Amino acid sequence: MGLLPTDYKELTRAIMTQSADDGRPVNGTFELTSRCNLGCKMCYIRTRAGDRAMKASELTAEQWLDLARQGVDAGMLFLLLTGGEVFLRPDFFDIYEPLTDMGLLITLFTNATLITKKAADRLAKRPPNRTEVTLYGATKETYEAVTGEKGGYEKCIRGIELLLEAGVTLKLKTTLSRLNAHEFDQMRQMSENWGLDFGASWLLSKRRDQCSNLVEEIRFSPKEAVDLEALDEKVVQNYREIAQREPTTAPDDPFYCLAGKSSFVIGPSGDMNVCIDLCLPRARPTEIGLVPAWNQVRQFIRSVAQSHECKSCDLYNYCTRCPAWGYTESGDVSSSVVYLCEIAKERKQRYGNLVAV
């Protein structure tokens, strides 16, 4: 492997890449619940907080810990705990605290609305390596328009402040849509006022369970999406460099990330899948063991072929289509995605014209 980089992000990437070559599941995600107390209109996963059937199907704390032990034995170093909203589980700390004794680098995702002083103080005693909080608006009106939760804005702000007062290191992020994009600068300023890093995502997919949501009504048009990403100079520079190169066609492997190669996701009821957006192949580690389930995941990604349309398309370098997007948009992991095709065309037109000039 040679000398490892000293920068944390580069080091993590190097470990992930080497683990993919070795076939080791170094990066895990435990989706402790799909239930959430918010009702975000664009959510690709959410079930109601009070869904009794969903709650009854969730793995127990001991089952999660057993899977974690097996993961560590198999080489897992990184673990993301996410939902839904993880603090809906009254046994969250029964899961979290033993995990901190396993030597894992733990990341925690939360909307912060259920954070109490007691929870913040308890989390601070064994802080995650990284905690990320999603903010859906800079005002009460916008936050509630996105989440449908009365009083949610105040609870979120209070939760953030309780975590900061307890000494938990945070990153603030947002998911942009037509409902809250007008408050992007305000949300970023709020983050700066707290002294926090801030990030945003804007590519909204349909639900992974094929149920309907409002994503097509509130996600950006292809032109709006390219205008939005152009606010990031790093993104602009990347596509300028792509435009200067000869176009290439898609490789045989449709998975351009490390999902299913060095990372996996286990859902609330115990299914092991490629990533959080793709609920396949539904291997069952609680029944056959984590390593055999991981081998099924690896076999699945090797079985997925690049779509014919994508394989011969000269927009490949401008496109972010992957099997998960194909699945959420059409139910077919090998299909092209019209929405992403149109975004790729917009990128080529914009950055290709810059080069031509």
PDB file of N, CA and C in Angstrom, residues 63-134:
ATOM      1  N   GLN A  63     -29.029  -7.252  18.951  1.00  0.00           N
ATOM      2  CA  GLN A  63     -28.785  -7.673  17.572  1.00  0.00           C
ATOM      3  C   GLN A  63     -27.841  -6.699  16.857  1.00  0.00           C
ATOM      4  N   TRP A  64     -28.042  -5.408  17.081  1.00  0.00           N
ATOM      5  CA  TRP A  64     -27.153  -4.421  16.463  1.00  0.00           C
ATOM      6  C   TRP A  64     -25.727  -4.589  16.984  1.00  0.00           C
ATOM      7  N   LEU A  65     -25.588  -4.810  18.268  1.00  0.00           N
ATOM      8  CA  LEU A  65     -24.252  -4.960  18.842  1.00  0.00           C
ATOM      9  C   LEU A  65     -23.569  -6.231  18.347  1.00  0.00           C
ATOM     10  N   ASP A  66     -24.338  -7.293  18.167  1.00  0.00           N
ATOM     11  CA  ASP A  66     -23.760  -8.523  17.638  1.00  0.00           C
ATOM     12  C   ASP A  66     -23.261  -8.313  16.212  1.00  0.00           C
ATOM     13  N   LEU A  67     -24.038  -7.598  15.398  1.00  0.00           N
ATOM     14  CA  LEU A  67     -23.605  -7.298  14.037  1.00  0.00           C
ATOM     15  C   LEU A  67     -22.357  -6.429  14.041  1.00  0.00           C
ATOM     16  N   ALA A  68     -22.288  -5.480  14.970  1.00  0.00           N
ATOM     17  CA  ALA A  68     -21.109  -4.618  15.069  1.00  0.00           C
ATOM     18  C   ALA A  68     -19.867  -5.430  15.409  1.00  0.00           C
ATOM     19  N   ARG A  69     -20.010  -6.376  16.342  1.00  0.00           N
ATOM     20  CA  ARG A  69     -18.862  -7.217  16.710  1.00  0.00           C
ATOM     21  C   ARG A  69     -18.391  -8.039  15.506  1.00  0.00           C
ATOM     22  N   GLN A  70     -19.336  -8.577  14.772  1.00  0.00           N
ATOM     23  CA  GLN A  70     -18.965  -9.329  13.573  1.00  0.00           C
ATOM     24  C   GLN A  70     -18.303  -8.414  12.542  1.00  0.00           C
ATOM     25  N   GLY A  71     -18.812  -7.185  12.436  1.00  0.00           N
ATOM     26  CA  GLY A  71     -18.229  -6.234  11.498  1.00  0.00           C
ATOM     27  C   GLY A  71     -16.798  -5.891  11.851  1.00  0.00           C
ATOM     28  N   VAL A  72     -16.550  -5.643  13.115  1.00  0.00           N
ATOM     29  CA  VAL A  72     -15.192  -5.331  13.573  1.00  0.00           C
ATOM     30  C   VAL A  72     -14.257  -6.507  13.297  1.00  0.00           C
ATOM     31  N   ASP A  73     -14.725  -7.708  13.557  1.00  0.00           N
ATOM     32  CA  ASP A  73     -13.903  -8.899  13.291  1.00  0.00           C
ATOM     33  C   ASP A  73     -13.576  -9.024  11.800  1.00  0.00           C
ATOM     34  N   ALA A  74     -14.481  -8.513  10.950  1.00  0.00           N
ATOM     35  CA  ALA A  74     -14.288  -8.608   9.499  1.00  0.00           C
ATOM     36  C   ALA A  74     -13.497  -7.432   8.938  1.00  0.00           C
ATOM     37  N   GLY A  75     -13.174  -6.445   9.807  1.00  0.00           N
ATOM     38  CA  GLY A  75     -12.365  -5.317   9.353  1.00  0.00           C
ATOM     39  C   GLY A  75     -13.041  -3.974   9.376  1.00  0.00           C
ATOM     40  N   MET A  76     -14.265  -3.875   9.892  1.00  0.00           N
ATOM     41  CA  MET A  76     -14.971  -2.594   9.913  1.00  0.00           C
ATOM     42  C   MET A  76     -14.280  -1.607  10.845  1.00  0.00           C
ATOM     43  N   LEU A  77     -14.005  -0.421  10.321  1.00  0.00           N
ATOM     44  CA  LEU A  77     -13.383   0.658  11.098  1.00  0.00           C
ATOM     45  C   LEU A  77     -14.321   1.837  11.284  1.00  0.00           C
ATOM     46  N   PHE A  78     -15.130   2.119  10.252  1.00  0.00           N
ATOM     47  CA  PHE A  78     -16.007   3.282  10.241  1.00  0.00           C
ATOM     48  C   PHE A  78     -17.456   2.834  10.346  1.00  0.00           C
ATOM     49  N   LEU A  79     -18.236   3.549  11.148  1.00  0.00           N
ATOM     50  CA  LEU A  79     -19.643   3.191  11.311  1.00  0.00           C
ATOM     51  C   LEU A  79     -20.499   4.446  11.396  1.00  0.00           C
ATOM     52  N   LEU A  80     -21.484   4.530  10.521  1.00  0.00           N
ATOM     53  CA  LEU A  80     -22.474   5.601  10.548  1.00  0.00           C
ATOM     54  C   LEU A  80     -23.752   5.082  11.195  1.00  0.00           C
ATOM     55  N   LEU A  81     -24.269   5.828  12.158  1.00  0.00           N
ATOM     56  CA  LEU A  81     -25.567   5.543  12.776  1.00  0.00           C
ATOM     57  C   LEU A  81     -26.557   6.579  12.263  1.00  0.00           C
ATOM     58  N   THR A  82     -27.620   6.107  11.618  1.00  0.00           N
ATOM     59  CA  THR A  82     -28.557   7.039  11.005  1.00  0.00           C
ATOM     60  C   THR A  82     -29.967   6.482  11.082  1.00  0.00           C
ATOM     61  N   GLY A  83     -30.928   7.247  10.578  1.00  0.00           N
ATOM     62  CA  GLY A  83     -32.314   6.838  10.525  1.00  0.00           C
ATOM     63  C   GLY A  83     -32.884   7.199   9.166  1.00  0.00           C
ATOM     64  N   GLY A  84     -34.191   7.539   9.129  1.00  0.00           N
ATOM     65  CA  GLY A  84     -35.046   8.025  10.194  1.00  0.00           C
ATOM     66  C   GLY A  84     -34.348   8.912  11.195  1.00  0.00           C
ATOM     67  N   GLU A  85     -34.916   8.977  12.375  1.00  0.00           N
ATOM     68  CA  GLU A  85     -34.330   9.750  13.461  1.00  0.00           C
ATOM     69  C   GLU A  85     -33.947   8.786  14.576  1.00  0.00           C
ATOM     70  N   VAL A  86     -32.642   8.662  14.824  1.00  0.00           N
ATOM     71  CA  VAL A  86     -32.125   7.650  15.744  1.00  0.00           C
ATOM     72  C   VAL A  86     -32.608   7.856  17.174  1.00  0.00           C
ATOM     73  N   PHE A  87     -32.881   9.115  17.554  1.00  0.00           N
ATOM     74  CA  PHE A  87     -33.289   9.367  18.936  1.00  0.00           C
ATOM     75  C   PHE A  87     -34.761   9.041  19.189  1.00  0.00           C
ATOM     76  N   LEU A  88     -35.460   8.533  18.174  1.00  0.00           N
ATOM     77  CA  LEU A  88     -36.786   7.961  18.422  1.00  0.00           C
ATOM     78  C   LEU A  88     -36.678   6.632  19.159  1.00  0.00           C
ATOM     79  N   ARG A  89     -35.511   6.012  19.084  1.00  0.00           N
ATOM     80  CA  ARG A  89     -35.319   4.742  19.782  1.00  0.00           C
ATOM     81  C   ARG A  89     -34.968   5.003  21.245  1.00  0.00           C
ATOM     82  N   PRO A  90     -35.822   4.559  22.177  1.00  0.00           N
ATOM     83  CA  PRO A  90     -35.517   4.762  23.594  1.00  0.00           C
ATOM     84  C   PRO A  90     -34.261   4.012  24.038  1.00  0.00           C
ATOM     85  N   ASP A  91     -33.854   3.015  23.254  1.00  0.00           N
ATOM     86  CA  ASP A  91     -32.662   2.242  23.593  1.00  0.00           C
ATOM     87  C   ASP A  91     -31.430   2.718  22.815  1.00  0.00           C
ATOM     88  N   PHE A  92     -31.487   3.948  22.288  1.00  0.00           N
ATOM     89  CA  PHE A  92     -30.369   4.423  21.468  1.00  0.00           C
ATOM     90  C   PHE A  92     -29.037   4.297  22.197  1.00  0.00           C
ATOM     91  N   PHE A  93     -28.984   4.737  23.442  1.00  0.00           N
ATOM     92  CA  PHE A  93     -27.705   4.701  24.164  1.00  0.00           C
ATOM     93  C   PHE A  93     -27.300   3.274  24.552  1.00  0.00           C
ATOM     94  N   ASP A  94     -28.283   2.366  24.606  1.00  0.00           N
ATOM     95  CA  ASP A  94     -27.938   0.958  24.831  1.00  0.00           C
ATOM     96  C   ASP A  94     -27.181   0.390  23.628  1.00  0.00           C
ATOM     97  N   ILE A  95     -27.399   0.990  22.471  1.00  0.00           N
ATOM     98  CA  ILE A  95     -26.669   0.612  21.264  1.00  0.00           C
ATOM     99  C   ILE A  95     -25.379   1.425  21.162  1.00  0.00           C
ATOM    100  N   TYR A  96     -25.517   2.724  21.314  1.00  0.00           N
ATOM    101  CA  TYR A  96     -24.399   3.634  21.041  1.00  0.00           C
ATOM    102  C   TYR A  96     -23.220   3.451  21.999  1.00  0.00           C
ATOM    103  N   GLU A  97     -23.497   3.428  23.280  1.00  0.00           N
ATOM    104  CA  GLU A  97     -22.390   3.416  24.242  1.00  0.00           C
ATOM    105  C   GLU A  97     -21.513   2.170  24.129  1.00  0.00           C
ATOM    106  N   PRO A  98     -22.066   0.962  24.006  1.00  0.00           N
ATOM    107  CA  PRO A  98     -21.182  -0.202  23.800  1.00  0.00           C
ATOM    108  C   PRO A  98     -20.392  -0.118  22.491  1.00  0.00           C
ATOM    109  N   LEU A  99     -20.974   0.515  21.468  1.00  0.00           N
ATOM    110  CA  LEU A  99     -20.250   0.671  20.205  1.00  0.00           C
ATOM    111  C   LEU A  99     -18.983   1.491  20.386  1.00  0.00           C
ATOM    112  N   THR A 100     -19.032   2.458  21.296  1.00  0.00           N
ATOM    113  CA  THR A 100     -17.861   3.318  21.495  1.00  0.00           C
ATOM    114  C   THR A 100     -16.695   2.561  22.136  1.00  0.00           C
ATOM    115  N   ASP A 101     -16.971   1.394  22.678  1.00  0.00           N
ATOM    116  CA  ASP A 101     -15.898   0.572  23.265  1.00  0.00           C
ATOM    117  C   ASP A 101     -15.253  -0.368  22.246  1.00  0.00           C
ATOM    118  N   MET A 102     -15.734  -0.334  21.003  1.00  0.00           N
ATOM    119  CA  MET A 102     -15.255  -1.284  19.998  1.00  0.00           C
ATOM    120  C   MET A 102     -14.153  -0.732  19.109  1.00  0.00           C
ATOM    121  N   GLY A 103     -13.721   0.502  19.370  1.00  0.00           N
ATOM    122  CA  GLY A 103     -12.641   1.082  18.575  1.00  0.00           C
ATOM    123  C   GLY A 103     -13.074   1.617  17.224  1.00  0.00           C
ATOM    124  N   LEU A 104     -14.372   1.811  17.041  1.00  0.00           N
ATOM    125  CA  LEU A 104     -14.904   2.297  15.775  1.00  0.00           C
ATOM    126  C   LEU A 104     -14.869   3.821  15.700  1.00  0.00           C
ATOM    127  N   LEU A 105     -14.688   4.345  14.488  1.00  0.00           N
ATOM    128  CA  LEU A 105     -14.847   5.773  14.230  1.00  0.00           C
ATOM    129  C   LEU A 105     -16.309   5.982  13.857  1.00  0.00           C
ATOM    130  N   ILE A 106     -17.075   6.554  14.789  1.00  0.00           N
ATOM    131  CA  ILE A 106     -18.524   6.614  14.657  1.00  0.00           C
ATOM    132  C   ILE A 106     -18.972   7.993  14.179  1.00  0.00           C
ATOM    133  N   THR A 107     -19.866   7.995  13.180  1.00  0.00           N
ATOM    134  CA  THR A 107     -20.540   9.203  12.719  1.00  0.00           C
ATOM    135  C   THR A 107     -22.012   9.079  13.075  1.00  0.00           C
ATOM    136  N   LEU A 108     -22.603  10.175  13.509  1.00  0.00           N
ATOM    137  CA  LEU A 108     -24.006  10.186  13.924  1.00  0.00           C
ATOM    138  C   LEU A 108     -24.774  11.233  13.132  1.00  0.00           C
ATOM    139  N   PHE A 109     -25.889  10.814  12.529  1.00  0.00           N
ATOM    140  CA  PHE A 109     -26.788  11.739  11.829  1.00  0.00           C
ATOM    141  C   PHE A 109     -28.049  11.921  12.665  1.00  0.00           C
ATOM    142  N   THR A 110     -28.490  13.163  12.841  1.00  0.00           N
ATOM    143  CA  THR A 110     -29.710  13.452  13.597  1.00  0.00           C
ATOM    144  C   THR A 110     -30.308  14.763  13.118  1.00  0.00           C
ATOM    145  N   ASN A 111     -31.610  14.942  13.332  1.00  0.00           N
ATOM    146  CA  ASN A 111     -32.220  16.248  13.042  1.00  0.00           C
ATOM    147  C   ASN A 111     -32.226  17.143  14.272  1.00  0.00           C
ATOM    148  N   ALA A 112     -31.775  16.627  15.403  1.00  0.00           N
ATOM    149  CA  ALA A 112     -31.566  17.367  16.661  1.00  0.00           C
ATOM    150  C   ALA A 112     -32.849  17.779  17.371  1.00  0.00           C
ATOM    151  N   THR A 113     -34.015  17.497  16.813  1.00  0.00           N
ATOM    152  CA  THR A 113     -35.253  17.976  17.434  1.00  0.00           C
ATOM    153  C   THR A 113     -35.602  17.223  18.708  1.00  0.00           C
ATOM    154  N   LEU A 114     -35.042  16.041  18.903  1.00  0.00           N
ATOM    155  CA  LEU A 114     -35.354  15.242  20.089  1.00  0.00           C
ATOM    156  C   LEU A 114     -34.233  15.280  21.125  1.00  0.00           C
ATOM    157  N   ILE A 115     -33.247  16.126  20.895  1.00  0.00           N
ATOM    158  CA  ILE A 115     -32.130  16.237  21.832  1.00  0.00           C
ATOM    159  C   ILE A 115     -32.567  16.950  23.109  1.00  0.00           C
ATOM    160  N   THR A 116     -32.303  16.313  24.240  1.00  0.00           N
ATOM    161  CA  THR A 116     -32.526  16.926  25.551  1.00  0.00           C
ATOM    162  C   THR A 116     -31.164  17.211  26.177  1.00  0.00           C
ATOM    163  N   LYS A 117     -31.168  17.961  27.264  1.00  0.00           N
ATOM    164  CA  LYS A 117     -29.895  18.227  27.947  1.00  0.00           C
ATOM    165  C   LYS A 117     -29.262  16.922  28.423  1.00  0.00           C
ATOM    166  N   LYS A 118     -30.089  16.022  28.926  1.00  0.00           N
ATOM    167  CA  LYS A 118     -29.568  14.741  29.401  1.00  0.00           C
ATOM    168  C   LYS A 118     -28.917  13.963  28.259  1.00  0.00           C
ATOM    169  N   ALA A 119     -29.577  13.944  27.094  1.00  0.00           N
ATOM    170  CA  ALA A 119     -29.025  13.220  25.945  1.00  0.00           C
ATOM    171  C   ALA A 119     -27.742  13.873  25.457  1.00  0.00           C
ATOM    172  N   ALA A 120     -27.723  15.201  25.407  1.00  0.00           N
ATOM    173  CA  ALA A 120     -26.525  15.910  24.956  1.00  0.00           C
ATOM    174  C   ALA A 120     -25.347  15.648  25.891  1.00  0.00           C
ATOM    175  N   ASP A 121     -25.597  15.699  27.177  1.00  0.00           N
ATOM    176  CA  ASP A 121     -24.524  15.458  28.152  1.00  0.00           C
ATOM    177  C   ASP A 121     -24.019  14.018  28.065  1.00  0.00           C
ATOM    178  N   ARG A 122     -24.942  13.098  27.872  1.00  0.00           N
ATOM    179  CA  ARG A 122     -24.549  11.689  27.779  1.00  0.00           C
ATOM    180  C   ARG A 122     -23.733  11.440  26.509  1.00  0.00           C
ATOM    181  N   LEU A 123     -24.127  12.086  25.413  1.00  0.00           N
ATOM    182  CA  LEU A 123     -23.397  11.951  24.159  1.00  0.00           C
ATOM    183  C   LEU A 123     -22.000  12.556  24.288  1.00  0.00           C
ATOM    184  N   ALA A 124     -21.900  13.650  25.028  1.00  0.00           N
ATOM    185  CA  ALA A 124     -20.611  14.339  25.172  1.00  0.00           C
ATOM    186  C   ALA A 124     -19.590  13.502  25.948  1.00  0.00           C
ATOM    187  N   LYS A 125     -20.071  12.618  26.797  1.00  0.00           N
ATOM    188  CA  LYS A 125     -19.149  11.781  27.569  1.00  0.00           C
ATOM    189  C   LYS A 125     -18.421  10.789  26.669  1.00  0.00           C
ATOM    190  N   ARG A 126     -19.085  10.399  25.571  1.00  0.00           N
ATOM    191  CA  ARG A 126     -18.475   9.499  24.585  1.00  0.00           C
ATOM    192  C   ARG A 126     -18.792  10.050  23.194  1.00  0.00           C
ATOM    193  N   PRO A 127     -18.209  11.171  22.840  1.00  0.00           N
ATOM    194  CA  PRO A 127     -18.616  11.860  21.608  1.00  0.00           C
ATOM    195  C   PRO A 127     -18.291  11.067  20.349  1.00  0.00           C
ATOM    196  N   PRO A 128     -19.170  11.132  19.369  1.00  0.00           N
ATOM    197  CA  PRO A 128     -18.882  10.507  18.074  1.00  0.00           C
ATOM    198  C   PRO A 128     -17.676  11.187  17.425  1.00  0.00           C
ATOM    199  N   ASN A 129     -17.084  10.503  16.483  1.00  0.00           N
ATOM    200  CA  ASN A 129     -16.028  11.126  15.701  1.00  0.00           C
ATOM    201  C   ASN A 129     -16.575  12.325  14.932  1.00  0.00           C
ATOM    202  N   ARG A 130     -17.828  12.211  14.472  1.00  0.00           N
ATOM    203  CA  ARG A 130     -18.479  13.310  13.761  1.00  0.00           C
ATOM    204  C   ARG A 130     -19.983  13.233  14.000  1.00  0.00           C
ATOM    205  N   THR A 131     -20.597  14.370  14.246  1.00  0.00           N
ATOM    206  CA  THR A 131     -22.044  14.452  14.384  1.00  0.00           C
ATOM    207  C   THR A 131     -22.564  15.467  13.373  1.00  0.00           C
ATOM    208  N   GLU A 132     -23.530  15.058  12.558  1.00  0.00           N
ATOM    209  CA  GLU A 132     -24.076  15.937  11.532  1.00  0.00           C
ATOM    210  C   GLU A 132     -25.559  16.171  11.799  1.00  0.00           C
ATOM    211  N   VAL A 133     -25.938  17.451  11.800  1.00  0.00           N
ATOM    212  CA  VAL A 133     -27.324  17.854  12.045  1.00  0.00           C
ATOM    213  C   VAL A 133     -27.868  18.508  10.780  1.00  0.00           C
ATOM    214  N   THR A 134     -29.058  18.105  10.377  1.00  0.00           N
ATOM    215  CA  THR A 134     -29.691  18.684   9.194  1.00  0.00           C
ATOM    216  C   THR A 134     -30.629  19.806   9.600  1.00  0.00           C
TER     217      THR A 134
END
